[in-house]
mmCIF file with all atom_site columns, C-alpha atoms in Angstrom:
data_model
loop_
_atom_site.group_PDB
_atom_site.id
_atom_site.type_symbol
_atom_site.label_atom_id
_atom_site.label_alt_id
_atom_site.label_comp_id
_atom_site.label_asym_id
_atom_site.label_entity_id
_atom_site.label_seq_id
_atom_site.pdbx_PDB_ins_code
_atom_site.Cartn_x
_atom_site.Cartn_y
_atom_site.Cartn_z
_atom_site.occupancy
_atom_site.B_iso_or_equiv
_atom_site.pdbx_formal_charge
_atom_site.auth_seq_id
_atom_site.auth_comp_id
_atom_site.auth_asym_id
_atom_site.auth_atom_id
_atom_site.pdbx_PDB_model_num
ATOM 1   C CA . UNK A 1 1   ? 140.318 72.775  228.898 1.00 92.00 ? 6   UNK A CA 1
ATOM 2   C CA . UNK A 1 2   ? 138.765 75.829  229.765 1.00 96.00 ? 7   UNK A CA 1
ATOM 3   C CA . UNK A 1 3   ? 141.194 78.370  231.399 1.00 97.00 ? 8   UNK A CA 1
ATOM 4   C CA . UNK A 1 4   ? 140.558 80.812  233.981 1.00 97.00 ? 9   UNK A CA 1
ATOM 5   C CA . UNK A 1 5   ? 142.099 83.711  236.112 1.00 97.00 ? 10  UNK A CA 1
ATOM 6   C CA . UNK A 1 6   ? 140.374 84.837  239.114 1.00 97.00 ? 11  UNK A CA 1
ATOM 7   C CA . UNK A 1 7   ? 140.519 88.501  239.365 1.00 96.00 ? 12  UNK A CA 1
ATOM 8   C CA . UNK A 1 8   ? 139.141 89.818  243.469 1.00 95.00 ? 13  UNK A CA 1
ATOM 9   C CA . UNK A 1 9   ? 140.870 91.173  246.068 1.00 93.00 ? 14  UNK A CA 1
ATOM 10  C CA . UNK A 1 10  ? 138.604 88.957  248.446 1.00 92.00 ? 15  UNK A CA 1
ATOM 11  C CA . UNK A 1 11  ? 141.111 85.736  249.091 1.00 94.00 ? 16  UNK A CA 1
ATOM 12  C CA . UNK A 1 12  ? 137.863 84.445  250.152 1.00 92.00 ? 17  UNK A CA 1
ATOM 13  C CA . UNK A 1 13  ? 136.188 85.006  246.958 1.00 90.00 ? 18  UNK A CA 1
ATOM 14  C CA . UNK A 1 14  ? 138.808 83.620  244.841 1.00 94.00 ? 19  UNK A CA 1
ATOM 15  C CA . UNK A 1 15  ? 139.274 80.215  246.964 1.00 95.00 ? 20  UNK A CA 1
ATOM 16  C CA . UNK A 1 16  ? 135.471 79.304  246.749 1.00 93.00 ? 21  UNK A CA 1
ATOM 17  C CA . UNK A 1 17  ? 135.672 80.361  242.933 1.00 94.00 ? 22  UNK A CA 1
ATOM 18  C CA . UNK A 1 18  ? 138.534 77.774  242.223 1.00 96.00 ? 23  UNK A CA 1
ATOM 19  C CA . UNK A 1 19  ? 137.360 75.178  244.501 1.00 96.00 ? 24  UNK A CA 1
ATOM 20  C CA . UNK A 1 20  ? 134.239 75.143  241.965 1.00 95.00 ? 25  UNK A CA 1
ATOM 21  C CA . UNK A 1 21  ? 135.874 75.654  238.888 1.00 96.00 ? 26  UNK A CA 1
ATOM 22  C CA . UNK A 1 22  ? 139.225 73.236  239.609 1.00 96.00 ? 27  UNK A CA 1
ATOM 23  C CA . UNK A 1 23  ? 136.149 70.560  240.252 1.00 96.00 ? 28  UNK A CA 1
ATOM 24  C CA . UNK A 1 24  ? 135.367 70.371  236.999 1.00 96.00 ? 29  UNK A CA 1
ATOM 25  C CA . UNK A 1 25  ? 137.064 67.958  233.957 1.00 96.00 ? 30  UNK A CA 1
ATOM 26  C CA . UNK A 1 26  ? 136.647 70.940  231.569 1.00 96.00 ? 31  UNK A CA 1
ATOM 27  C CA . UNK A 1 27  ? 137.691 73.748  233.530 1.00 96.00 ? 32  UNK A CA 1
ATOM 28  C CA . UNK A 1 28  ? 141.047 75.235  235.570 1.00 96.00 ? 33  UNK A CA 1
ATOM 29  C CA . UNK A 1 29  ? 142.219 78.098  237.247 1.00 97.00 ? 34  UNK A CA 1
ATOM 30  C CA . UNK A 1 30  ? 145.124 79.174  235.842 1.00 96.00 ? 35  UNK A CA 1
ATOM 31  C CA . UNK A 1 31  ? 146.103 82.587  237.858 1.00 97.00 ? 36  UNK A CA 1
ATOM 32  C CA . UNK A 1 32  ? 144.829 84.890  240.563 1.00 97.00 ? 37  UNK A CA 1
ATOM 33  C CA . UNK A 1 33  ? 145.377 88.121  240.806 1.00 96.00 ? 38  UNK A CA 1
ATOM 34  C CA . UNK A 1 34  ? 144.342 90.463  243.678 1.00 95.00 ? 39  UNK A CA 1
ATOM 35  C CA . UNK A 1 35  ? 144.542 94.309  241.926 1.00 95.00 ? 40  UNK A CA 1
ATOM 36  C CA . UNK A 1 36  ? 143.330 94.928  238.282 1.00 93.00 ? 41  UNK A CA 1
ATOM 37  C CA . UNK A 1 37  ? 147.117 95.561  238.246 1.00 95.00 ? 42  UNK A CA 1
ATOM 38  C CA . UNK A 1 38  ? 148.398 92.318  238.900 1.00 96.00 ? 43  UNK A CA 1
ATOM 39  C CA . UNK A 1 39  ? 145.519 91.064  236.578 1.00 96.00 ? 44  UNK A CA 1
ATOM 40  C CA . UNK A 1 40  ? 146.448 92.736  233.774 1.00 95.00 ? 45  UNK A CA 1
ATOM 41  C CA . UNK A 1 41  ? 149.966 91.229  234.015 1.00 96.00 ? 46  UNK A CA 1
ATOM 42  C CA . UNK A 1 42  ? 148.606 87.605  234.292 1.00 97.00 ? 47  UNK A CA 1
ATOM 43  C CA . UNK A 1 43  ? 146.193 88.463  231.149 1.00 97.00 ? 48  UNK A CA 1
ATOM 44  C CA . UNK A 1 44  ? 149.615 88.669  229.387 1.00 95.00 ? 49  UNK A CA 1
ATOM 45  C CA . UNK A 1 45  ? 151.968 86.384  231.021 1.00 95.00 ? 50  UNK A CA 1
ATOM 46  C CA . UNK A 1 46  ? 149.065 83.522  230.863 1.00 95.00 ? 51  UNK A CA 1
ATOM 47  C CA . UNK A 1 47  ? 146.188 84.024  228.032 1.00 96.00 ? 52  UNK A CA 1
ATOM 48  C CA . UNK A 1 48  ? 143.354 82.816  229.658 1.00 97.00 ? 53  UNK A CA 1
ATOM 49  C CA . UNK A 1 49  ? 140.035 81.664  228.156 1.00 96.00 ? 54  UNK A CA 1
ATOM 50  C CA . UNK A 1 50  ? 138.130 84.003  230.276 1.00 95.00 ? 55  UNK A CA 1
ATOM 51  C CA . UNK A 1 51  ? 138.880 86.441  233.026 1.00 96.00 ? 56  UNK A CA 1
ATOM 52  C CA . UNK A 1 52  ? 136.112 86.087  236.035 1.00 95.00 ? 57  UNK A CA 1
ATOM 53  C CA . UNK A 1 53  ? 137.208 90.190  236.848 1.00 93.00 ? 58  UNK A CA 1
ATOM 54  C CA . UNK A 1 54  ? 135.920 92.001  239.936 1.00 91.00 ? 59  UNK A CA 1
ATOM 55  C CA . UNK A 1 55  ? 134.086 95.681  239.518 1.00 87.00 ? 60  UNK A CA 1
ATOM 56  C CA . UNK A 1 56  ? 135.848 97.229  242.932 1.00 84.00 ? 61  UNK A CA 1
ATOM 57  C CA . UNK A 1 57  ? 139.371 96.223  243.130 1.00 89.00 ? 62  UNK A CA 1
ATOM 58  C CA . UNK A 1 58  ? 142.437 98.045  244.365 1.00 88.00 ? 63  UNK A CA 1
ATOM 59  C CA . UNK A 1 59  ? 145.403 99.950  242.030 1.00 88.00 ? 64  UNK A CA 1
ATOM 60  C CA . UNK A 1 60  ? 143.743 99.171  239.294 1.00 90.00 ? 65  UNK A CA 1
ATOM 61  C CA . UNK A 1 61  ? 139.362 98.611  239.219 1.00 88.00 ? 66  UNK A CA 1
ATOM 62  C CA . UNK A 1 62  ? 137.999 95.999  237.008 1.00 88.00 ? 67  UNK A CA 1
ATOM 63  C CA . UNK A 1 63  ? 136.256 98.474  234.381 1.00 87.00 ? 68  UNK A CA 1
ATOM 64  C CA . UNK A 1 64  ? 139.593 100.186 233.409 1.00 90.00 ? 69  UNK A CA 1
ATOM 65  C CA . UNK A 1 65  ? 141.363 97.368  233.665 1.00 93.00 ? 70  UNK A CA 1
ATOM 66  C CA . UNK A 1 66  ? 138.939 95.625  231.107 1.00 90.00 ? 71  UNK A CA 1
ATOM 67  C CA . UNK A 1 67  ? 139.097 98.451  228.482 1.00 89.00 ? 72  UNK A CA 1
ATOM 68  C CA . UNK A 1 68  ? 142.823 97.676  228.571 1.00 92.00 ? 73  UNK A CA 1
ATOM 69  C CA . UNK A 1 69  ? 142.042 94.212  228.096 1.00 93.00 ? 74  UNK A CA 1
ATOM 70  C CA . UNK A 1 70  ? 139.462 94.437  225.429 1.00 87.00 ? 75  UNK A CA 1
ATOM 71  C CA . UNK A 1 71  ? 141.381 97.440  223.394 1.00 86.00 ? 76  UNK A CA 1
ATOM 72  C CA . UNK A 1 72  ? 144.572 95.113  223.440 1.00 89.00 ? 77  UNK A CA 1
ATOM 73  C CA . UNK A 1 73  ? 144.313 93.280  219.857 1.00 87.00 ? 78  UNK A CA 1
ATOM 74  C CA . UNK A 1 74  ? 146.447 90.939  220.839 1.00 90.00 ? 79  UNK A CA 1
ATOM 75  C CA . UNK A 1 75  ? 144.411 89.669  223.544 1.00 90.00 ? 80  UNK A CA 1
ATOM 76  C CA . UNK A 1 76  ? 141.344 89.974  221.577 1.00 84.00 ? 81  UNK A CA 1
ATOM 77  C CA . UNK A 1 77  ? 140.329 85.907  221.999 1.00 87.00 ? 82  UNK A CA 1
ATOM 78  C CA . UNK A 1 78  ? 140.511 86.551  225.823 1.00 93.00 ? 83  UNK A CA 1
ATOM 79  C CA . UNK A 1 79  ? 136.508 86.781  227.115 1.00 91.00 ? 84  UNK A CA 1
ATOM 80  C CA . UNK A 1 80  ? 136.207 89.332  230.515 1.00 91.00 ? 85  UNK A CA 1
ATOM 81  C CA . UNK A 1 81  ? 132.939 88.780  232.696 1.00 89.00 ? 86  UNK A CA 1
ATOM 82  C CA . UNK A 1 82  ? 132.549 90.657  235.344 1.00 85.00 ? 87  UNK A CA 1
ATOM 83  C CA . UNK A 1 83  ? 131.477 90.125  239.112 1.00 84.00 ? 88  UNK A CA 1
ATOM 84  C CA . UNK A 1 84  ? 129.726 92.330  240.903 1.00 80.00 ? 89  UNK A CA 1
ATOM 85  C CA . UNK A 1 85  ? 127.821 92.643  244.023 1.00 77.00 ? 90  UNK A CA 1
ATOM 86  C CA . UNK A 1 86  ? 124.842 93.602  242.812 1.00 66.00 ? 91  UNK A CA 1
ATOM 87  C CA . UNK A 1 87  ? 122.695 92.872  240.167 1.00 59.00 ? 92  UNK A CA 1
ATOM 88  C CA . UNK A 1 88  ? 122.159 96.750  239.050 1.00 56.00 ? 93  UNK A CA 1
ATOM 89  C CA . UNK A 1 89  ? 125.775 97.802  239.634 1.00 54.00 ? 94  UNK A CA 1
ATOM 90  C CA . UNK A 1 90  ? 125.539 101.134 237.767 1.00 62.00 ? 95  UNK A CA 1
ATOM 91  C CA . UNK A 1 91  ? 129.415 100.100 236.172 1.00 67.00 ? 96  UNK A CA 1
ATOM 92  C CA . UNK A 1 92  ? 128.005 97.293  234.837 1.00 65.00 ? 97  UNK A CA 1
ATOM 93  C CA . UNK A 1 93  ? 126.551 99.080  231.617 1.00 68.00 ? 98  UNK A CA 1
ATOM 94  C CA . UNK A 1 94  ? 129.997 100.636 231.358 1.00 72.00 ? 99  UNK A CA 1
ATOM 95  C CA . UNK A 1 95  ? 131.982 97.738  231.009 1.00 73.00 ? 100 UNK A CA 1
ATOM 96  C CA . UNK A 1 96  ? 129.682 96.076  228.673 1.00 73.00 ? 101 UNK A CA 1
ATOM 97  C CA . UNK A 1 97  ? 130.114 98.619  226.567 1.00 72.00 ? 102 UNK A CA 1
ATOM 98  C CA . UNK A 1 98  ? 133.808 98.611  227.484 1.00 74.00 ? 103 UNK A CA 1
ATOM 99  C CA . UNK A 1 99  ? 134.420 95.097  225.909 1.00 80.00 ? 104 UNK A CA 1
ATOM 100 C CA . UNK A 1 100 ? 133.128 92.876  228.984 1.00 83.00 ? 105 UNK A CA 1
ATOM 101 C CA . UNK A 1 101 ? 131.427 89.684  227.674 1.00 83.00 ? 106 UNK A CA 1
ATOM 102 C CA . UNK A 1 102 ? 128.598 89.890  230.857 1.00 78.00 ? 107 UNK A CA 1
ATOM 103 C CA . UNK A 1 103 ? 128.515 89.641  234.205 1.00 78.00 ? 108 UNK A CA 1
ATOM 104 C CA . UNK A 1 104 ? 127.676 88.133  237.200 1.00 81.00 ? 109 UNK A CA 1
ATOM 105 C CA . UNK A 1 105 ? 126.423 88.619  240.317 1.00 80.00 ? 110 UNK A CA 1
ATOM 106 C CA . UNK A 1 106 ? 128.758 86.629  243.051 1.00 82.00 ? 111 UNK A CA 1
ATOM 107 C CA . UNK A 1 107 ? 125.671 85.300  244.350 1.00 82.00 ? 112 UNK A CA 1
ATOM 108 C CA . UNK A 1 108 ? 125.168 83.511  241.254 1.00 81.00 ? 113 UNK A CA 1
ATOM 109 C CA . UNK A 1 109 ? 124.188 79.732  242.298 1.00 86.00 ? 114 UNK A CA 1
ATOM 110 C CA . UNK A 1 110 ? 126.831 77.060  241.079 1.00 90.00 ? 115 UNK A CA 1
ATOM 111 C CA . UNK A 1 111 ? 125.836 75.739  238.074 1.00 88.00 ? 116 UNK A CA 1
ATOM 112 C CA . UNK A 1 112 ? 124.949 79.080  236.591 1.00 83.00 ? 117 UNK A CA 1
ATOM 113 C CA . UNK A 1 113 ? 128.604 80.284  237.260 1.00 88.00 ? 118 UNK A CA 1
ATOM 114 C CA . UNK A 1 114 ? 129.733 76.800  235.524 1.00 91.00 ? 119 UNK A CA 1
ATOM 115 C CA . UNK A 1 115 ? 127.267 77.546  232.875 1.00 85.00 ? 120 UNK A CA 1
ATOM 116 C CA . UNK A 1 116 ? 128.316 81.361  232.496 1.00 84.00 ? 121 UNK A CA 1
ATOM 117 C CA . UNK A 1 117 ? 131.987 80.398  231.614 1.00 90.00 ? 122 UNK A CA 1
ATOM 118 C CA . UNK A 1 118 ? 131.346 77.528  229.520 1.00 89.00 ? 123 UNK A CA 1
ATOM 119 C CA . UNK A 1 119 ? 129.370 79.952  227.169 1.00 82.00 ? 124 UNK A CA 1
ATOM 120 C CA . UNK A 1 120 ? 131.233 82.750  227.061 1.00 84.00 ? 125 UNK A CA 1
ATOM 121 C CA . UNK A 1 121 ? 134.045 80.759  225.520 1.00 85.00 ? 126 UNK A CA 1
ATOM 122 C CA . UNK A 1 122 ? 131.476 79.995  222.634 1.00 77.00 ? 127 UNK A CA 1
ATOM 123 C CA . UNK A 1 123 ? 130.176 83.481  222.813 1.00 68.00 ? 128 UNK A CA 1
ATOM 124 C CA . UNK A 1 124 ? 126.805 83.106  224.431 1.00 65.00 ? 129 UNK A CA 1
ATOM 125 C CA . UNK A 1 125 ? 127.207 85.160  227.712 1.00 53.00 ? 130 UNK A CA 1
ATOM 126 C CA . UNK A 1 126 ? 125.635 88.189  228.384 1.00 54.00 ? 131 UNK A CA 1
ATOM 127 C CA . UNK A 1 127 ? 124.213 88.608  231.670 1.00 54.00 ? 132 UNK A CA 1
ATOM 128 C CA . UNK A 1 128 ? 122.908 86.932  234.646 1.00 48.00 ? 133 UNK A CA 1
ATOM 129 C CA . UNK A 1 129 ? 120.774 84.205  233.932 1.00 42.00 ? 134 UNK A CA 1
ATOM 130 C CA . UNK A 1 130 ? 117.758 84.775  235.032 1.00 43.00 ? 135 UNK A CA 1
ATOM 131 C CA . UNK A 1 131 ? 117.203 88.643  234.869 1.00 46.00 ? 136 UNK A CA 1
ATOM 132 C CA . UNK A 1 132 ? 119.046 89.452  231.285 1.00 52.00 ? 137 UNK A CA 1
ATOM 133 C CA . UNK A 1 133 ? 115.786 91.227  229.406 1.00 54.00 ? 138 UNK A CA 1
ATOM 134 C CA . UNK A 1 134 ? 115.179 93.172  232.949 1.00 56.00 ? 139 UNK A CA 1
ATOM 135 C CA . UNK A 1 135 ? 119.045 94.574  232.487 1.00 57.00 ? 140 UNK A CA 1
ATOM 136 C CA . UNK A 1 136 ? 118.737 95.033  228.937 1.00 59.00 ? 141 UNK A CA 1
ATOM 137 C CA . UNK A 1 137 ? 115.824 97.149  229.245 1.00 59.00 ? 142 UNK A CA 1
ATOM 138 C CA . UNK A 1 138 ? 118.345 98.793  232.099 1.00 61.00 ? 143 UNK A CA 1
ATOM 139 C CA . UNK A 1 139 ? 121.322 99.234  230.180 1.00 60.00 ? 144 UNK A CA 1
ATOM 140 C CA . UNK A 1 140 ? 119.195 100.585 227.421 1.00 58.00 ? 145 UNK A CA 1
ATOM 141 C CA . UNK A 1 141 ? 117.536 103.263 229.143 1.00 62.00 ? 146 UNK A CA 1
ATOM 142 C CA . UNK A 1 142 ? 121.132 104.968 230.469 1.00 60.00 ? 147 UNK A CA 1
ATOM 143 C CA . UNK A 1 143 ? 122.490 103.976 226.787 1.00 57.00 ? 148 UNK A CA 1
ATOM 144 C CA . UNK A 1 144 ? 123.700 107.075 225.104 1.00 55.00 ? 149 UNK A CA 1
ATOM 145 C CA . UNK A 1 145 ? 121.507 108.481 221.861 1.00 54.00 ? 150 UNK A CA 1
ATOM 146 C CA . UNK A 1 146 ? 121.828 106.242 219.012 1.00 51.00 ? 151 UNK A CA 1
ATOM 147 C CA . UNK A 1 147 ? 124.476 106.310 216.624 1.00 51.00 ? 152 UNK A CA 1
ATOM 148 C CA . UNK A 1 148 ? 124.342 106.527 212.983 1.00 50.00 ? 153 UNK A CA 1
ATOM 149 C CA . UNK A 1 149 ? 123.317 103.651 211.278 1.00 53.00 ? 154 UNK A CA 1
ATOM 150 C CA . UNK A 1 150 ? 125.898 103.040 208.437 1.00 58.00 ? 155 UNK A CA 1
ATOM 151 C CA . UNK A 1 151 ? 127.655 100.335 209.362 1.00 73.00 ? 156 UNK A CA 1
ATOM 152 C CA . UNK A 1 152 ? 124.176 98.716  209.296 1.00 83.00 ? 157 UNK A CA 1
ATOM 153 C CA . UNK A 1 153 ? 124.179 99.254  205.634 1.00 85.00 ? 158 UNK A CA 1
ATOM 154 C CA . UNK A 1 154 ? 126.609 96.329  205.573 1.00 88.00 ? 159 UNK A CA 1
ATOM 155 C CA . UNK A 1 155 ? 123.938 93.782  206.998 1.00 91.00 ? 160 UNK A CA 1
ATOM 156 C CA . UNK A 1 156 ? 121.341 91.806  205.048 1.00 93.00 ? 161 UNK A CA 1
ATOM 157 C CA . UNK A 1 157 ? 117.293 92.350  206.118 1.00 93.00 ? 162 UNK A CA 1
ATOM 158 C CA . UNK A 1 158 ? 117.662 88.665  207.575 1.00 94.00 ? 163 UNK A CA 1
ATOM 159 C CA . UNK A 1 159 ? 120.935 89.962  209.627 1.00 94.00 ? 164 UNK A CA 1
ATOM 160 C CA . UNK A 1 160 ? 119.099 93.106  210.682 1.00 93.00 ? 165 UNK A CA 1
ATOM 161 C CA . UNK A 1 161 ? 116.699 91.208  212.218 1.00 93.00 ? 166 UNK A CA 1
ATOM 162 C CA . UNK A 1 162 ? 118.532 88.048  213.885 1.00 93.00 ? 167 UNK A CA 1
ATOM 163 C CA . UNK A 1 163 ? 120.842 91.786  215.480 1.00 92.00 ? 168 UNK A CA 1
ATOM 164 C CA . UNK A 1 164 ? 117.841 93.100  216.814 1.00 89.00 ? 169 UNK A CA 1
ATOM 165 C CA . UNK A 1 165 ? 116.132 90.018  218.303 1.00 89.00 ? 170 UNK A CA 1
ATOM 166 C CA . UNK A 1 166 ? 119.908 89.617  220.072 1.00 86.00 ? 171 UNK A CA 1
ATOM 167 C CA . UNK A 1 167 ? 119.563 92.866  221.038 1.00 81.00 ? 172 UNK A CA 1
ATOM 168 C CA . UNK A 1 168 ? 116.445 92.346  223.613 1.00 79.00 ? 173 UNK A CA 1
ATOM 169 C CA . UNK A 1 169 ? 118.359 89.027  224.732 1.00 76.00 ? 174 UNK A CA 1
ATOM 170 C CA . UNK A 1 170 ? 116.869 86.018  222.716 1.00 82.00 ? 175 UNK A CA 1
ATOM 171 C CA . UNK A 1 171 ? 119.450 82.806  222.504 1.00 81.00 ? 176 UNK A CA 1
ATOM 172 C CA . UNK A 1 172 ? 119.861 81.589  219.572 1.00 86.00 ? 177 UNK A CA 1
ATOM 173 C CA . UNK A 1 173 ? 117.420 78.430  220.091 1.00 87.00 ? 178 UNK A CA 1
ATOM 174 C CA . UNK A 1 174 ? 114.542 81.471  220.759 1.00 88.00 ? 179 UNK A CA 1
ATOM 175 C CA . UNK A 1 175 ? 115.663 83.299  217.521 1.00 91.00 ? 180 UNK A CA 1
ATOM 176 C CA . UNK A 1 176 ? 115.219 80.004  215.352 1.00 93.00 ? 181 UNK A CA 1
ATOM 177 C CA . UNK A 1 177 ? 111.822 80.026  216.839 1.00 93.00 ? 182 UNK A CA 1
ATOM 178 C CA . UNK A 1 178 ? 110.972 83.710  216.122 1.00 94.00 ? 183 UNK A CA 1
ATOM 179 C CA . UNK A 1 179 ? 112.050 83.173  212.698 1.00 94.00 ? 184 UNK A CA 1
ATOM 180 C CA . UNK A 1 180 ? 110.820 79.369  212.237 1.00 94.00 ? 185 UNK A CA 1
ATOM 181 C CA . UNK A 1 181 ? 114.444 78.594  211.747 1.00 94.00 ? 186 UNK A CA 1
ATOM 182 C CA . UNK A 1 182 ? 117.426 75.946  212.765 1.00 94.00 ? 187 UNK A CA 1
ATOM 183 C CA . UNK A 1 183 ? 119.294 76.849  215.391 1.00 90.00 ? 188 UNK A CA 1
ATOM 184 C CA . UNK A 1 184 ? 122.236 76.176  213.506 1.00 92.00 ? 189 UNK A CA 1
ATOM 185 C CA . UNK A 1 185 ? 120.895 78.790  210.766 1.00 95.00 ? 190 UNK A CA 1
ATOM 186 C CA . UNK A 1 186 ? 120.426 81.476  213.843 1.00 92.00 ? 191 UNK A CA 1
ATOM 187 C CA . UNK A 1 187 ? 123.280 81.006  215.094 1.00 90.00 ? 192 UNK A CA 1
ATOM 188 C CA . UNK A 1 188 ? 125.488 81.268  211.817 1.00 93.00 ? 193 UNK A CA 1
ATOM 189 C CA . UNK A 1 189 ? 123.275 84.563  211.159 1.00 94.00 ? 194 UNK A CA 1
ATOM 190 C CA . UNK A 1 190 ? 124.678 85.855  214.798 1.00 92.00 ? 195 UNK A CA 1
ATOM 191 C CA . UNK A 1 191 ? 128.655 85.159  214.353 1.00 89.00 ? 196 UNK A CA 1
ATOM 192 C CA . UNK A 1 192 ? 127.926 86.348  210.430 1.00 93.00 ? 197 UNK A CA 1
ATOM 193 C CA . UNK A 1 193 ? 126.629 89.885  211.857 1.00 93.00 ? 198 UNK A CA 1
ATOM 194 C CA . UNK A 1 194 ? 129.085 89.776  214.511 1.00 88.00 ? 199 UNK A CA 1
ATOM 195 C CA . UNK A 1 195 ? 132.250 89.130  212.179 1.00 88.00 ? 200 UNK A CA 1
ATOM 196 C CA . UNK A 1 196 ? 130.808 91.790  209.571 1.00 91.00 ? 201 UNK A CA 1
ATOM 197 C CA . UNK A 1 197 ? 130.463 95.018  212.226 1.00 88.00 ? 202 UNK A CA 1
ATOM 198 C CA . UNK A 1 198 ? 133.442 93.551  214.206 1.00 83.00 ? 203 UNK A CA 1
ATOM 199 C CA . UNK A 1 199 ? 131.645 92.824  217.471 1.00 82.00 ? 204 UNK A CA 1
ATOM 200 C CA . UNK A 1 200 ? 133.472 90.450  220.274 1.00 76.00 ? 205 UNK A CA 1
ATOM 201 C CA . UNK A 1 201 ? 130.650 88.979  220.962 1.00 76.00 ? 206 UNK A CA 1
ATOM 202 C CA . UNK A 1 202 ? 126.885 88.697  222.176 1.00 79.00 ? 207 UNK A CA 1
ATOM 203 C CA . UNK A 1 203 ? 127.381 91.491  224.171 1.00 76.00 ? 208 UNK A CA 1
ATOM 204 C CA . UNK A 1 204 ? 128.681 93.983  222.119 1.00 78.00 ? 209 UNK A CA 1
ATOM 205 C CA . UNK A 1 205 ? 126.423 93.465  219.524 1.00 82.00 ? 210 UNK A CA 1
ATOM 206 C CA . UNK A 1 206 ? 123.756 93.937  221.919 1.00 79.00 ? 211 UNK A CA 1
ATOM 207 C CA . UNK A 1 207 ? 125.291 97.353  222.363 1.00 77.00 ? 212 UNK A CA 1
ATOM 208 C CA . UNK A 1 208 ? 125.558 98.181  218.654 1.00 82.00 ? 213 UNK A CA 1
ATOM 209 C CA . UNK A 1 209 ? 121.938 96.661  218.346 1.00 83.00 ? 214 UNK A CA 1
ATOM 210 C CA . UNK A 1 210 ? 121.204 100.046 220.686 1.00 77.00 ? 215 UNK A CA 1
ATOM 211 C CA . UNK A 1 211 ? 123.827 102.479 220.060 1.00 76.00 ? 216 UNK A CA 1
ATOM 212 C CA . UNK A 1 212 ? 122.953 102.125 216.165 1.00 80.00 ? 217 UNK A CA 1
ATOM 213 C CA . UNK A 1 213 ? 119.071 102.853 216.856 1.00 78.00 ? 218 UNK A CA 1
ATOM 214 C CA . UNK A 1 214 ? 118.061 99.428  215.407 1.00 82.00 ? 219 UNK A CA 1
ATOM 215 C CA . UNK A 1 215 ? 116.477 98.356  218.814 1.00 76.00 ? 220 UNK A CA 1
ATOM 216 C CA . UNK A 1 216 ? 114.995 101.143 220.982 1.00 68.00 ? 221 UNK A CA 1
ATOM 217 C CA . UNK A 1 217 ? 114.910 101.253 224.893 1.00 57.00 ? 222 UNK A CA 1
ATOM 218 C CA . UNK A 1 218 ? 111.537 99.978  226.178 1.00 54.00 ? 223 UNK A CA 1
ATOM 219 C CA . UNK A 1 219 ? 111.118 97.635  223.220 1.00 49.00 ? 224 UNK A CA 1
ATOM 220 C CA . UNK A 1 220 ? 111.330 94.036  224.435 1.00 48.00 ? 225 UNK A CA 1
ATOM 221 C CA . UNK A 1 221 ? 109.646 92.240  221.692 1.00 47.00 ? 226 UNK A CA 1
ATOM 222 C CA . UNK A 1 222 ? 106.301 90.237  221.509 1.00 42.00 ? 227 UNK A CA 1
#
């Protein structure tokens, strides 16, 4: 069972959210919270699977209270994605780079929602469906100058790659094609390169993939 906290200061929001997700035979809502406040509490009291955490929320917002999240070790198995009005949300970049595992737009059609948490949990998420290279490219452009590459150095070629073909938002199944691979061999490259620079997930090792210089804004592959 997949479990969830709610995190909106819309009761609105949050009813139609469980309704959806308590429908499900794989899925329950486990807490709500109101305030990033109260969220953060329930985070710790609770330990759910993911956190479905809106940007504009009272006491506390949902990008601070996410960095607390993410920079808690403790709570380091507990996946945030983010919902936000609107697809460009200019705090969106910040919280992926804060720790968030994606977001959503809470627009997002029912079965992509249903989708969205079920692969977070495995470490798919990112963004939207639908418009993730379009955001990339985004995110990329107001991404800060690129790091130095040393912690690179601990990758093989092969890993190098499979990071930079994550980095312009290939799934694995598109990566195995790109490199006339398995999909099982992708994806074990992924959580390999993940594990080795430390990454939570998908996301952040899209940011690395940017920060480090190894993909460069603009470039969306062939």
């Amino acid at each position: 069972m997949i479990r969830v906290l709610l995190a909106d200061d819309q009761s609105l929001v949050r009813a139609g959210f469980r309704a959806l997700l308590d429908a499900q035979p794989d899925i329950g809502v486990t807490g709500e919270a109101a305030d990033g406040e109260e969220a953060l509490r329930l985070v710790g009291e609770l330990r759910p699977d993911v956190v479905l955490m809106d940007i504009r929320m009272p006491l506390l917002d949902g990008l601070a209270a996410t960095r607390r999240i993410t920079g808690d070790m403790e709570l380091k198995d507990v996946k945030v994605v983010m919902l936000t009005t609107f697809e460009l949300d200019e705090y969106v970049f910040e919280a992926i780079r804060a720790g968030a595992s994606g977001f959503l737009v809470k627009d997002t059609e029912p079965e992509e929602l249903l989708r969205a948490v079920r692969a977070v949990v495995e470490g798919d998420a990112l963004l939207s469906p639908g418009v993730t290279r379009r955001l990339i490219a985004e995110f990329a452009a107001r991404s800060k100058e690129p790091a130095t590459a040393g912690s690179l150095s601990l990758l093989t070629e092969r890993e190098r790659e499979v990071m930079a073909l994550v980095g312009i938002g290939l799934s694995n199944e598109e990566i195995a094609r790109r490199l006339v691979v398995s999909p099982l061999t992708a994806k074990t490259h992924v959580s390999r390169t993940m594990v080795k620079l430390g990454a939570r997930d998908r996301a952040q090792l899209v940011v690395l993939a940017y920060e480090s210089g190894l993909v460069r804004p603009g470039w969306l592959g062939g």
